Every structure is written in structure tokens, then in C-alpha cells.
Coordinates of C-alpha atoms in Angstrom, one line a residue:
L184 CA 21.6 -39.4 -33.9
L185 CA 22.8 -41.9 -30.9
L186 CA 18.7 -42.2 -30.9
K187 CA 18.6 -43.4 -34.7
L188 CA 22.7 -45.8 -34.1
Y189 CA 21.2 -47.6 -31.0
K190 CA 18.1 -48.9 -32.5
T191 CA 19.4 -49.5 -35.9
T192 CA 22.2 -52.4 -34.3
K193 CA 19.6 -52.8 -31.2
T194 CA 17.4 -54.2 -34.3
K195 CA 20.1 -56.3 -35.9
T196 CA 22.1 -58.5 -32.9
T197 CA 21.7 -58.9 -29.5
D198 CA 24.1 -59.0 -28.3
P199 CA 24.6 -55.4 -26.6
T200 CA 28.3 -55.4 -26.0
I201 CA 28.5 -54.4 -29.8
F202 CA 27.2 -51.5 -29.4
S203 CA 29.7 -49.2 -27.7
C204 CA 28.8 -45.9 -28.9
H205 CA 32.6 -44.3 -30.2
L206 CA 31.4 -41.5 -32.3
S207 CA 33.6 -38.2 -33.4
L208 CA 34.3 -36.3 -31.1
D209 CA 33.6 -33.6 -33.2
I210 CA 30.0 -33.6 -33.8
T211 CA 28.9 -29.8 -31.1
S212 CA 29.1 -27.0 -33.5
Y213 CA 31.2 -24.7 -30.7
M214 CA 35.9 -24.9 -29.7
M215 CA 36.6 -26.9 -26.9
S216 CA 38.3 -24.5 -24.6
I217 CA 42.5 -25.1 -24.3
F218 CA 44.0 -26.1 -21.5
A219 CA 47.8 -24.4 -22.5
D220 CA 45.5 -20.9 -23.3
S221 CA 43.2 -21.2 -19.3
F222 CA 45.6 -22.3 -16.7
W223 CA 48.0 -19.6 -16.7
E224 CA 49.1 -17.1 -13.7
P225 CA 51.0 -14.2 -13.6
E226 CA 52.8 -14.4 -10.7
Y227 CA 56.2 -15.9 -11.3
C228 CA 56.3 -18.8 -8.9
G229 CA 52.9 -19.3 -9.1
T230 CA 51.2 -23.0 -9.4
R231 CA 47.6 -22.1 -8.7
G232 CA 47.4 -23.1 -12.4
F233 CA 48.5 -26.3 -12.1
D234 CA 47.4 -27.6 -8.9
T235 CA 44.1 -26.5 -10.1
L236 CA 45.5 -28.9 -13.0
V237 CA 46.3 -32.5 -10.9
K238 CA 43.1 -31.9 -8.6
R239 CA 41.2 -32.4 -11.2
M240 CA 43.4 -35.6 -12.6
K241 CA 42.7 -36.7 -9.3
E242 CA 38.9 -35.5 -9.2
G243 CA 38.9 -38.1 -12.2
K244 CA 41.4 -41.3 -10.6
R245 CA 38.2 -41.0 -8.3
M246 CA 35.3 -41.9 -10.3
C247 CA 37.8 -44.2 -11.9
M248 CA 37.6 -46.4 -8.7
D249 CA 35.1 -45.4 -7.6
F250 CA 32.5 -46.2 -10.8
E251 CA 35.3 -49.6 -10.6
E252 CA 33.9 -50.6 -6.6
F253 CA 30.1 -49.8 -7.9
L254 CA 30.9 -52.3 -10.9
H255 CA 32.1 -54.9 -8.0
Q256 CA 29.5 -54.9 -6.2
R257 CA 27.0 -54.6 -8.4
A258 CA 28.2 -57.9 -10.3
V259 CA 28.4 -59.2 -6.4
I260 CA 24.6 -57.9 -5.8
E261 CA 23.9 -60.1 -9.3
E262 CA 25.7 -63.0 -9.0
R263 CA 23.9 -64.0 -5.1
Y264 CA 20.2 -63.2 -6.7
A265 CA 21.2 -65.7 -9.2
R266 CA 22.6 -68.3 -6.7
D267 CA 18.9 -67.7 -4.8
M268 CA 17.5 -67.9 -8.0
L269 CA 18.7 -71.2 -9.0
A270 CA 18.5 -72.4 -5.7
L271 CA 14.7 -71.0 -6.0
A272 CA 14.2 -73.3 -8.6
K273 CA 15.9 -76.0 -7.8
K274 CA 13.3 -77.2 -4.9
P275 CA 11.7 -79.7 -5.1
G276 CA 7.6 -78.3 -5.1
A277 CA 4.4 -79.8 -7.2
K278 CA 5.0 -83.1 -7.6
D279 CA 1.7 -84.4 -7.1
E280 CA 0.2 -82.4 -10.0
I281 CA -0.7 -83.6 -13.5
G282 CA -2.0 -82.2 -16.5
T283 CA -1.7 -78.8 -18.1
L284 CA -1.3 -77.0 -15.0
K285 CA 2.1 -79.7 -13.7
D286 CA 3.2 -78.6 -17.8
S287 CA 2.9 -74.5 -16.4
W288 CA 4.4 -75.3 -13.2
L289 CA 7.4 -77.4 -15.0
K290 CA 7.5 -74.6 -17.8
M291 CA 7.8 -71.6 -14.4
K292 CA 10.5 -73.7 -13.2
E293 CA 12.5 -73.9 -16.1
D294 CA 12.0 -69.9 -17.1
T295 CA 13.8 -69.1 -13.5
E296 CA 16.7 -71.2 -14.6
N297 CA 17.2 -69.5 -17.1
I298 CA 16.7 -66.5 -16.0
A299 CA 19.2 -67.6 -13.1
Q300 CA 21.9 -68.4 -15.7
Y301 CA 21.4 -65.5 -17.3
H302 CA 22.1 -63.3 -14.9
M303 CA 25.0 -65.5 -13.6
L304 CA 26.5 -64.9 -17.2
L305 CA 25.9 -60.4 -16.4
A306 CA 27.9 -60.8 -13.1
N307 CA 30.4 -63.2 -14.9
K308 CA 30.7 -60.2 -17.9
M309 CA 30.3 -57.8 -15.1
K310 CA 33.6 -58.5 -13.7
N311 CA 35.8 -59.8 -16.4
E312 CA 35.0 -56.8 -18.4
L313 CA 34.0 -53.8 -17.1
E314 CA 35.5 -54.0 -13.7
L315 CA 38.9 -55.0 -15.5
K316 CA 38.7 -52.3 -18.4
V317 CA 37.9 -50.1 -15.8
R318 CA 40.7 -50.6 -13.5
E319 CA 43.7 -50.9 -16.2
F320 CA 41.9 -47.9 -17.4
H321 CA 42.2 -45.9 -14.8
L322 CA 46.3 -47.6 -13.4
R323 CA 47.8 -46.7 -17.1
Q324 CA 46.4 -43.2 -16.5
R325 CA 48.2 -42.6 -13.6
E326 CA 51.5 -43.9 -14.4
E327 CA 50.6 -41.3 -17.8
R328 CA 49.3 -38.9 -16.1
K329 CA 52.6 -39.1 -12.7
K330 CA 54.8 -38.7 -15.3
A331 CA 54.1 -35.7 -17.1
E332 CA 53.1 -34.2 -13.6
D333 CA 56.6 -34.8 -12.1
T334 CA 58.3 -32.9 -15.2
V335 CA 55.9 -30.6 -14.6
K336 CA 57.3 -29.5 -10.4
R337 CA 60.8 -30.7 -11.5
A338 CA 60.4 -27.3 -13.5
Q339 CA 59.2 -25.5 -11.4
A340 CA 61.3 -26.5 -8.8
H341 CA 63.9 -25.1 -10.9
K342 CA 62.9 -21.6 -11.6
R343 CA 62.5 -21.5 -8.3
R344 CA 65.6 -21.6 -7.4
C345 CA 67.1 -20.1 -10.5
F346 CA 64.9 -16.9 -9.2
D347 CA 65.9 -17.3 -5.7
N348 CA 70.1 -17.0 -7.1
H349 CA 68.0 -14.4 -9.1
N350 CA 67.5 -12.1 -6.1
R351 CA 70.1 -13.1 -3.9
G352 CA 72.8 -12.1 -7.0
K353 CA 70.4 -9.1 -8.0
K354 CA 71.0 -8.3 -3.6
E355 CA 74.5 -9.0 -3.4
Y356 CA 75.1 -6.5 -6.6
E357 CA 73.5 -3.7 -5.3
T358 CA 75.6 -4.0 -1.9
R359 CA 79.1 -4.7 -3.7
C360 CA 77.6 -1.3 -5.6
R361 CA 77.0 1.2 -2.4
E362 CA 79.8 -0.5 -0.8
S363 CA 82.1 0.9 -3.4
D364 CA 80.5 4.0 -3.9
K365 CA 80.5 5.6 -0.1
A366 CA 84.4 3.9 -1.0
E367 CA 84.6 7.1 -4.0
E368 CA 83.2 9.2 -1.7
L369 CA 86.0 9.0 0.9
A370 CA 88.8 8.1 -1.3
L371 CA 88.2 12.4 -2.8
A372 CA 87.7 13.0 0.5
H373 CA 91.1 12.2 2.2
Q374 CA 92.4 13.3 -1.3
G375 CA 95.8 15.0 0.4
T376 CA 96.2 13.5 3.2
K377 CA 98.0 9.8 3.6
D378 CA 95.2 8.0 4.1
C379 CA 94.8 8.6 0.4
E380 CA 97.0 5.7 -1.0
K381 CA 94.8 3.6 1.7
M382 CA 91.0 4.7 0.1
N383 CA 91.8 5.1 -2.9
N384 CA 92.9 0.9 -2.4
K385 CA 90.0 -0.2 -0.5
H386 CA 88.3 1.8 -3.4
R387 CA 90.0 -0.2 -6.5
R388 CA 89.1 -3.4 -4.5
L389 CA 85.7 -3.4 -3.4
K390 CA 85.0 -1.0 -7.9
E391 CA 86.1 -5.1 -8.4
S392 CA 83.9 -6.4 -6.0
S393 CA 80.3 -4.6 -7.6
E394 CA 82.5 -5.8 -11.3
A395 CA 82.0 -9.4 -10.0
A396 CA 79.5 -9.1 -8.5
D397 CA 77.0 -7.3 -11.9
H398 CA 78.8 -10.4 -14.0
Q399 CA 77.3 -13.2 -11.2
Y400 CA 73.7 -10.5 -11.2
K401 CA 73.5 -10.5 -15.1
E402 CA 74.6 -14.3 -15.3
S403 CA 72.0 -15.2 -12.8
V404 CA 69.2 -13.3 -15.2
V405 CA 70.5 -15.8 -18.4
V406 CA 69.6 -18.4 -16.5
L407 CA 66.6 -17.4 -15.5
E408 CA 64.7 -16.7 -18.5
E409 CA 65.4 -20.1 -19.8
A410 CA 64.8 -21.5 -16.6
R411 CA 61.6 -20.0 -17.2
V412 CA 61.6 -20.7 -20.3
H413 CA 61.9 -24.9 -19.9
W414 CA 58.9 -24.6 -17.2
E415 CA 56.8 -22.9 -19.6
R416 CA 57.3 -25.9 -22.7
E417 CA 56.8 -28.2 -19.6
Y418 CA 53.7 -26.9 -18.4
E419 CA 51.8 -26.3 -21.6
L420 CA 53.2 -30.3 -22.9
C421 CA 51.8 -31.0 -19.3
C422 CA 48.8 -29.6 -20.4
V423 CA 48.0 -30.4 -23.2
K424 CA 47.8 -34.3 -22.0
F425 CA 45.9 -33.4 -19.1
Q426 CA 43.3 -32.7 -21.8
A427 CA 44.4 -35.4 -23.9
L428 CA 43.7 -37.9 -20.6
E429 CA 40.8 -35.6 -19.8
E430 CA 38.5 -36.4 -22.5
E431 CA 39.9 -39.6 -22.6
R432 CA 38.7 -40.4 -20.0
I433 CA 35.3 -38.7 -19.9
D434 CA 34.9 -40.7 -23.8
F435 CA 36.1 -44.4 -21.6
L436 CA 33.6 -43.8 -18.8
R437 CA 30.5 -42.8 -20.7
N438 CA 31.1 -45.5 -23.1
I439 CA 31.3 -47.8 -20.0
I440 CA 28.2 -47.0 -19.1
W441 CA 26.7 -46.8 -21.7
I442 CA 27.6 -51.1 -22.0
F443 CA 26.6 -50.8 -18.9
T444 CA 23.2 -50.8 -19.0
N445 CA 22.6 -52.2 -22.9
I446 CA 23.7 -55.8 -20.8
F447 CA 20.8 -54.8 -18.3
S448 CA 18.6 -53.3 -20.7
Q449 CA 18.3 -57.4 -21.6
A450 CA 17.1 -58.4 -19.1
C451 CA 13.6 -57.5 -18.5
V452 CA 11.7 -55.1 -19.5
H453 CA 11.7 -53.5 -16.1
V454 CA 15.6 -52.9 -15.9
D455 CA 15.5 -51.7 -20.0
E456 CA 12.9 -49.3 -19.5
R457 CA 14.8 -48.1 -16.2
M458 CA 17.7 -47.9 -18.2
E459 CA 16.0 -45.8 -21.0
Q460 CA 16.2 -43.6 -17.7
V461 CA 20.2 -44.4 -18.1
R462 CA 20.2 -43.7 -21.9
K463 CA 18.9 -40.6 -22.1
V464 CA 20.6 -38.4 -19.7
L465 CA 23.9 -40.1 -21.5
E466 CA 22.8 -38.5 -25.1
V467 CA 24.0 -35.5 -23.7
C468 CA 26.9 -35.8 -22.6
N469 CA 29.8 -34.6 -24.7
I470 CA 33.0 -34.2 -24.1
E471 CA 32.9 -30.3 -25.3
K472 CA 30.7 -29.2 -23.3
D473 CA 32.2 -31.1 -19.6
I474 CA 35.8 -29.6 -19.9
D475 CA 33.8 -26.6 -21.2
E476 CA 32.4 -26.2 -18.1
F477 CA 35.6 -27.2 -16.1
V478 CA 37.4 -23.9 -17.9
R479 CA 34.6 -21.4 -17.0
S480 CA 34.6 -22.8 -13.3
Y481 CA 37.9 -22.6 -12.1
R482 CA 40.3 -21.0 -14.7
T483 CA 42.7 -18.9 -13.3
G484 CA 44.1 -16.9 -16.2
S485 CA 45.7 -16.7 -19.0
D486 CA 48.3 -14.4 -18.4
H487 CA 51.8 -16.0 -18.1
P488 CA 54.6 -14.7 -15.7
C489 CA 57.2 -11.5 -17.2
E490 CA 60.6 -11.9 -18.5
I491 CA 62.7 -9.2 -14.9
P492 CA 64.6 -7.7 -17.2
Y493 CA 67.9 -6.7 -16.2
Q494 CA 68.5 -3.8 -14.6
N495 CA 71.2 -1.2 -13.6
F496 CA 72.0 0.1 -11.0
Y497 CA 74.0 3.2 -12.5
Q498 CA 70.9 4.5 -15.2
P499 CA 67.7 3.4 -13.2
K500 CA 66.7 6.2 -16.0
I501 CA 67.0 3.6 -19.0
N502 CA 65.2 1.1 -16.9
S503 CA 62.2 3.3 -16.5
S504 CA 63.1 6.2 -19.3
S505 CA 60.4 3.9 -21.8
K506 CA 56.8 3.5 -20.3
K507 CA 55.3 1.9 -23.3
I508 CA 51.8 2.3 -22.9
S509 CA 48.6 -0.4 -25.3
V510 CA 45.5 0.9 -25.1
P511 CA 42.8 -1.6 -26.3
S512 CA 42.0 -1.7 -30.3
K513 CA 38.5 0.3 -31.1
S514 CA 37.4 -2.9 -33.0
G515 CA 37.2 -4.6 -29.8
D516 CA 34.5 -4.8 -27.5
K517 CA 34.2 -1.6 -25.4
R518 CA 34.5 -1.8 -22.2
P519 CA 31.7 -0.3 -20.2
L520 CA 32.6 2.3 -17.8
P521 CA 32.1 1.9 -13.7
A522 CA 28.5 2.8 -12.2
L523 CA 28.2 6.2 -12.0
P524 CA 27.4 7.7 -8.4
Q525 CA 22.8 8.3 -8.5
T526 CA 23.8 11.5 -6.2
Q527 CA 25.5 13.0 -8.6
S528 CA 23.2 15.3 -11.5
H529 CA 24.3 13.3 -14.6
S530 CA 19.9 11.9 -15.6
I531 CA 19.4 8.4 -16.8
A532 CA 19.7 9.5 -21.2
N533 CA 22.9 11.2 -20.3
I534 CA 24.7 8.1 -18.5
Q535 CA 23.5 5.9 -20.9
E536 CA 24.7 7.8 -23.6
I537 CA 28.4 8.1 -22.5
Q538 CA 28.8 3.7 -21.6
D539 CA 26.6 3.7 -25.4
N540 CA 28.6 6.1 -27.2
Y541 CA 31.8 4.3 -25.1
S542 CA 34.6 2.6 -26.3
A543 CA 38.4 2.7 -25.8
P544 CA 40.8 4.3 -28.4
E545 CA 42.3 2.8 -31.9
D546 CA 45.4 0.4 -30.7
I547 CA 48.8 2.4 -30.0
T548 CA 51.7 2.0 -28.0
L549 CA 53.4 5.6 -26.6
T550 CA 56.6 6.5 -25.7
V551 CA 56.2 8.5 -22.8
N552 CA 59.7 10.6 -20.9
P553 CA 57.8 11.3 -17.3
A554 CA 61.1 12.8 -16.3
E555 CA 60.3 15.7 -19.6
H556 CA 57.0 16.6 -17.5
Y557 CA 59.0 16.3 -13.9
D558 CA 60.5 20.5 -14.6
S559 CA 56.7 21.6 -15.3
L560 CA 54.7 19.5 -12.9
S561 CA 53.0 22.7 -12.1
D562 CA 52.7 25.2 -14.8
K563 CA 50.0 22.2 -16.7
K564 CA 46.3 21.5 -15.7
H565 CA 44.9 20.3 -12.8
V566 CA 41.6 18.3 -12.3
S567 CA 39.4 17.0 -9.3
V568 CA 38.2 13.6 -9.5
I569 CA 34.5 14.0 -9.5
Y570 CA 34.0 8.9 -10.0
D571 CA 36.4 6.0 -8.7
Y572 CA 37.8 5.1 -11.5
I573 CA 39.4 0.8 -11.0
S574 CA 42.6 0.9 -13.2
Q575 CA 42.4 -1.5 -16.3
G576 CA 46.2 -2.6 -15.4
D577 CA 49.8 -1.2 -15.2
Q578 CA 49.5 1.5 -17.8
E579 CA 45.7 3.1 -15.5
L580 CA 45.9 5.2 -12.8
D581 CA 43.5 4.3 -9.0
L582 CA 40.4 7.4 -9.0
K583 CA 39.7 8.4 -6.4
V584 CA 36.9 10.5 -5.7
G585 CA 38.1 14.6 -4.3
D586 CA 41.1 13.5 -5.3
V587 CA 43.5 16.2 -7.8
V588 CA 45.2 15.2 -10.6
I589 CA 48.1 16.7 -12.6
V590 CA 47.1 16.8 -16.1
I591 CA 50.5 15.6 -18.0
Y592 CA 49.1 15.3 -21.9
E593 CA 45.2 14.9 -23.6
E594 CA 45.4 11.7 -25.4
D595 CA 42.1 12.5 -26.5
E596 CA 39.0 13.1 -25.4
L597 CA 38.6 10.3 -24.0
W598 CA 42.4 9.5 -22.5
W599 CA 44.6 12.1 -20.5
Y600 CA 47.5 11.7 -19.2
G601 CA 48.3 12.2 -15.6
Q602 CA 50.0 11.7 -12.3
D603 CA 48.3 11.6 -8.4
H604 CA 49.2 13.0 -4.9
K605 CA 51.1 9.6 -4.6
G606 CA 53.6 10.3 -7.8
N607 CA 51.5 7.5 -10.2
Q608 CA 51.3 8.3 -13.5
G609 CA 48.9 6.4 -15.9
M610 CA 46.3 7.0 -18.3
F611 CA 43.0 7.6 -16.8
P612 CA 38.4 8.5 -18.7
S613 CA 38.7 12.1 -18.9
T614 CA 35.3 11.5 -18.3
F615 CA 35.7 11.0 -15.1
V616 CA 37.5 14.3 -14.0
S617 CA 36.3 17.6 -14.0
E618 CA 38.0 21.2 -14.5
N619 CA 36.2 23.4 -12.3
F620 CA 36.1 22.7 -8.2

């Protein structure tokens, strides 16, 4: 399509700047990667994704500056070449020649002067059009990028301050609660003694102090969540803005390079042949492919920071009494099991059959109360780990060859829920353990 448009335009006009290749951005059939979905990280105050995007914006700025310098130096070379050509064309010579040979000589000098003037025109066009456009473009992009970047940095700093205040409030709350509990124990121990009233008064003061600390801690949780939501919204807007700037930069520089090649293609056949090689490369230049490649190479993740919930000091079991376990759906892609050790007795065919038939259970959410299992763990089935397994999330259990796992319950044939020797509980694949040990 690009070649057809170029050839059609080139046959109708001699102005190489008319064809600038401003084509639609959706000429390809695949979807472009999105910055706002690809540069997150689970760390609450992490900035790795944002730093990656800022680095990419600075690299784009450097590209614009380097291209501007290239155009400037190229214009200087063209101007120097044109001046030398003009000086050469104006030098006298062969004044005694006569006839048609003299006419040929004069015509050659006239053509040399015309070529020199054309190169001077090219030099002025590069200075006043291409170089100036690139300078104005990258200065405008710098202002827009800096505005979006500063907004996110302010939101990050606010979130960091709220996070620190939250941690201090939580620590103060826990300290006051411990002091109140200790004072209560002392008051009970001095019942009926002369220090009873003194201990009761101290306990009341510390109780009031712990309640005030609890109130401040709850407020810090609310403020922290508001700061996180605000930062997330500003960061998403920044990602959208950065992607728009990156798409605009690639499209702009592609078109400027295209105009540059078309200008010099008119100078002579030799230059046109060399620029043809550049055009072949530009024909495959595509915004979507560039964006997709960047994301694949520097992707930091898609997981957003999770909300930090309020944790009651006196009722810790409420905080962890319900544990949600999400298991992948059968409708999704199969997650392959880790490769089994070659020293085991399983054949290659059996291993392949296990991996081919393996798929995660249907998408379910289980509510498990671990406290119901603590008193009867000794009566549960014990199994030995025969293959190492690395958990794929917080809801799964790491397995190491030789460890003994207590099976609390069997979800289905492939997934069991158990506890290891360290007290960690979670889901694990039943095919990685053995009941014979």
C-alpha cells in the first residue's frame, strides 16, 4: 500500500514534501499492547514500572535530539558542498575553445551551477523545515511528558507519606494495646491490696490511650487507601499519556524520515537508489509493532498493589479465619506441571500423558477455616513429597522432595489442601506426593 501511494504521488508531482505518509494507525490486524495494563508491580510503594516508562520517554527525547543534530550537520554539509560547486562553476576556463565543444563545456558549467543551487535549496529546506519541526516537536513533548511525570511523582510521594504514617500508627496502636493488657493483668493481680486503686487508674488511662491509638490507626488506613486510589488513577492517566506521546513520536519521526528521503531522492539517481533502501526499511516501520516489542522486553507485570486491610489486635483469628482460595478455571490454558526427575520410575509416555491431561480445577472460591483442622491434624493422612513443586501464588504450598505433608482435605483428584512441617498451609498437586514412605 505504501509503495502504491508513493508511486502514484511521485508521478503526479515533483515536490517530494507532499508525500508524508500520514496513514491510519490501524492498518494492521493485531491489537497493540497497552501501557496502562503492563507496567504495574505488587510492591505497595514500588516504582519500577513507572521508572521504566520514564526511561523510555527520555530515550525518545534523546532520539529526537540526535535526529535534530543529524539534520543540522547534514544541512551544513549540503551548504558547504553547494558553495564549493558554485565556486567551481564560476571559475573561468577553456576561453579559447570554439564550436560545439565549447557549447558542451558551457552547458556542463551551467548544469553544475544549477545542481549547486539545488543543493543549497536542500540545505535551507532541512534547516527551516525538517530541523525546526523536530526541535519544536520534542520541546512540546518534553513539556507534556514532564507535566504527567510530575503529577505521578507527587501522588507517589503522598502515598509514601501515608504509608509511613500508617505503619507508625499501626505500631503505636499495637504498643498501646500491649501496655493496656499488661496494666489489666497487674490490676487483677493487686485486687484487695492497697495498690489496687492505683493499678485500676493506670489501667483506665492506658485503655483510653489504646482506644485513641486504635482510632488514629483506623483513620490512617482510610487515608492510605485514598492515597493509593488517587495514585493509581494518576498513574493510569500517565500511562495513557506516555503511550500517546510514544505513538506520536514514532509516527512523527517516521514521517520526517520519509520526507527526508523523498527530498534527496530528487537530487540524482544515485541518491534515489540509496534512499530506496531506507524506504524499504520505513515500509515495515509500524507503531503497533514497536510498542508491542517494548512491552515484551520491559514488562514489569500487571498486578496492582492490593489494599491493606484493618487488623484487629484483640481478635487476630477474625483477620485470618476466612481464607479464600482461587483455583484457575478449566476453560483457561493448561498450566504445565514441572518436569519430573529422570531418576524416577515414570516413563516418558506416562509423564507426557500426565501433562497432556492436566488442567486446573474449575473456577471456584473456597472458604476454609484453618482453625477447624488444628485439633485433628494428627489423625489426618500423611504423605511424602516425591517431586519438588514451586507454588504459583500465595494460596499454594511449596513442596520439597523428602518433606512430609499433612493432608487436611482432598479438593479433588489433582488438588489437595495440606500443611507442611513449618506450619504453612495451602493447595498442592496430589501427583507430586506419595502415600508410601
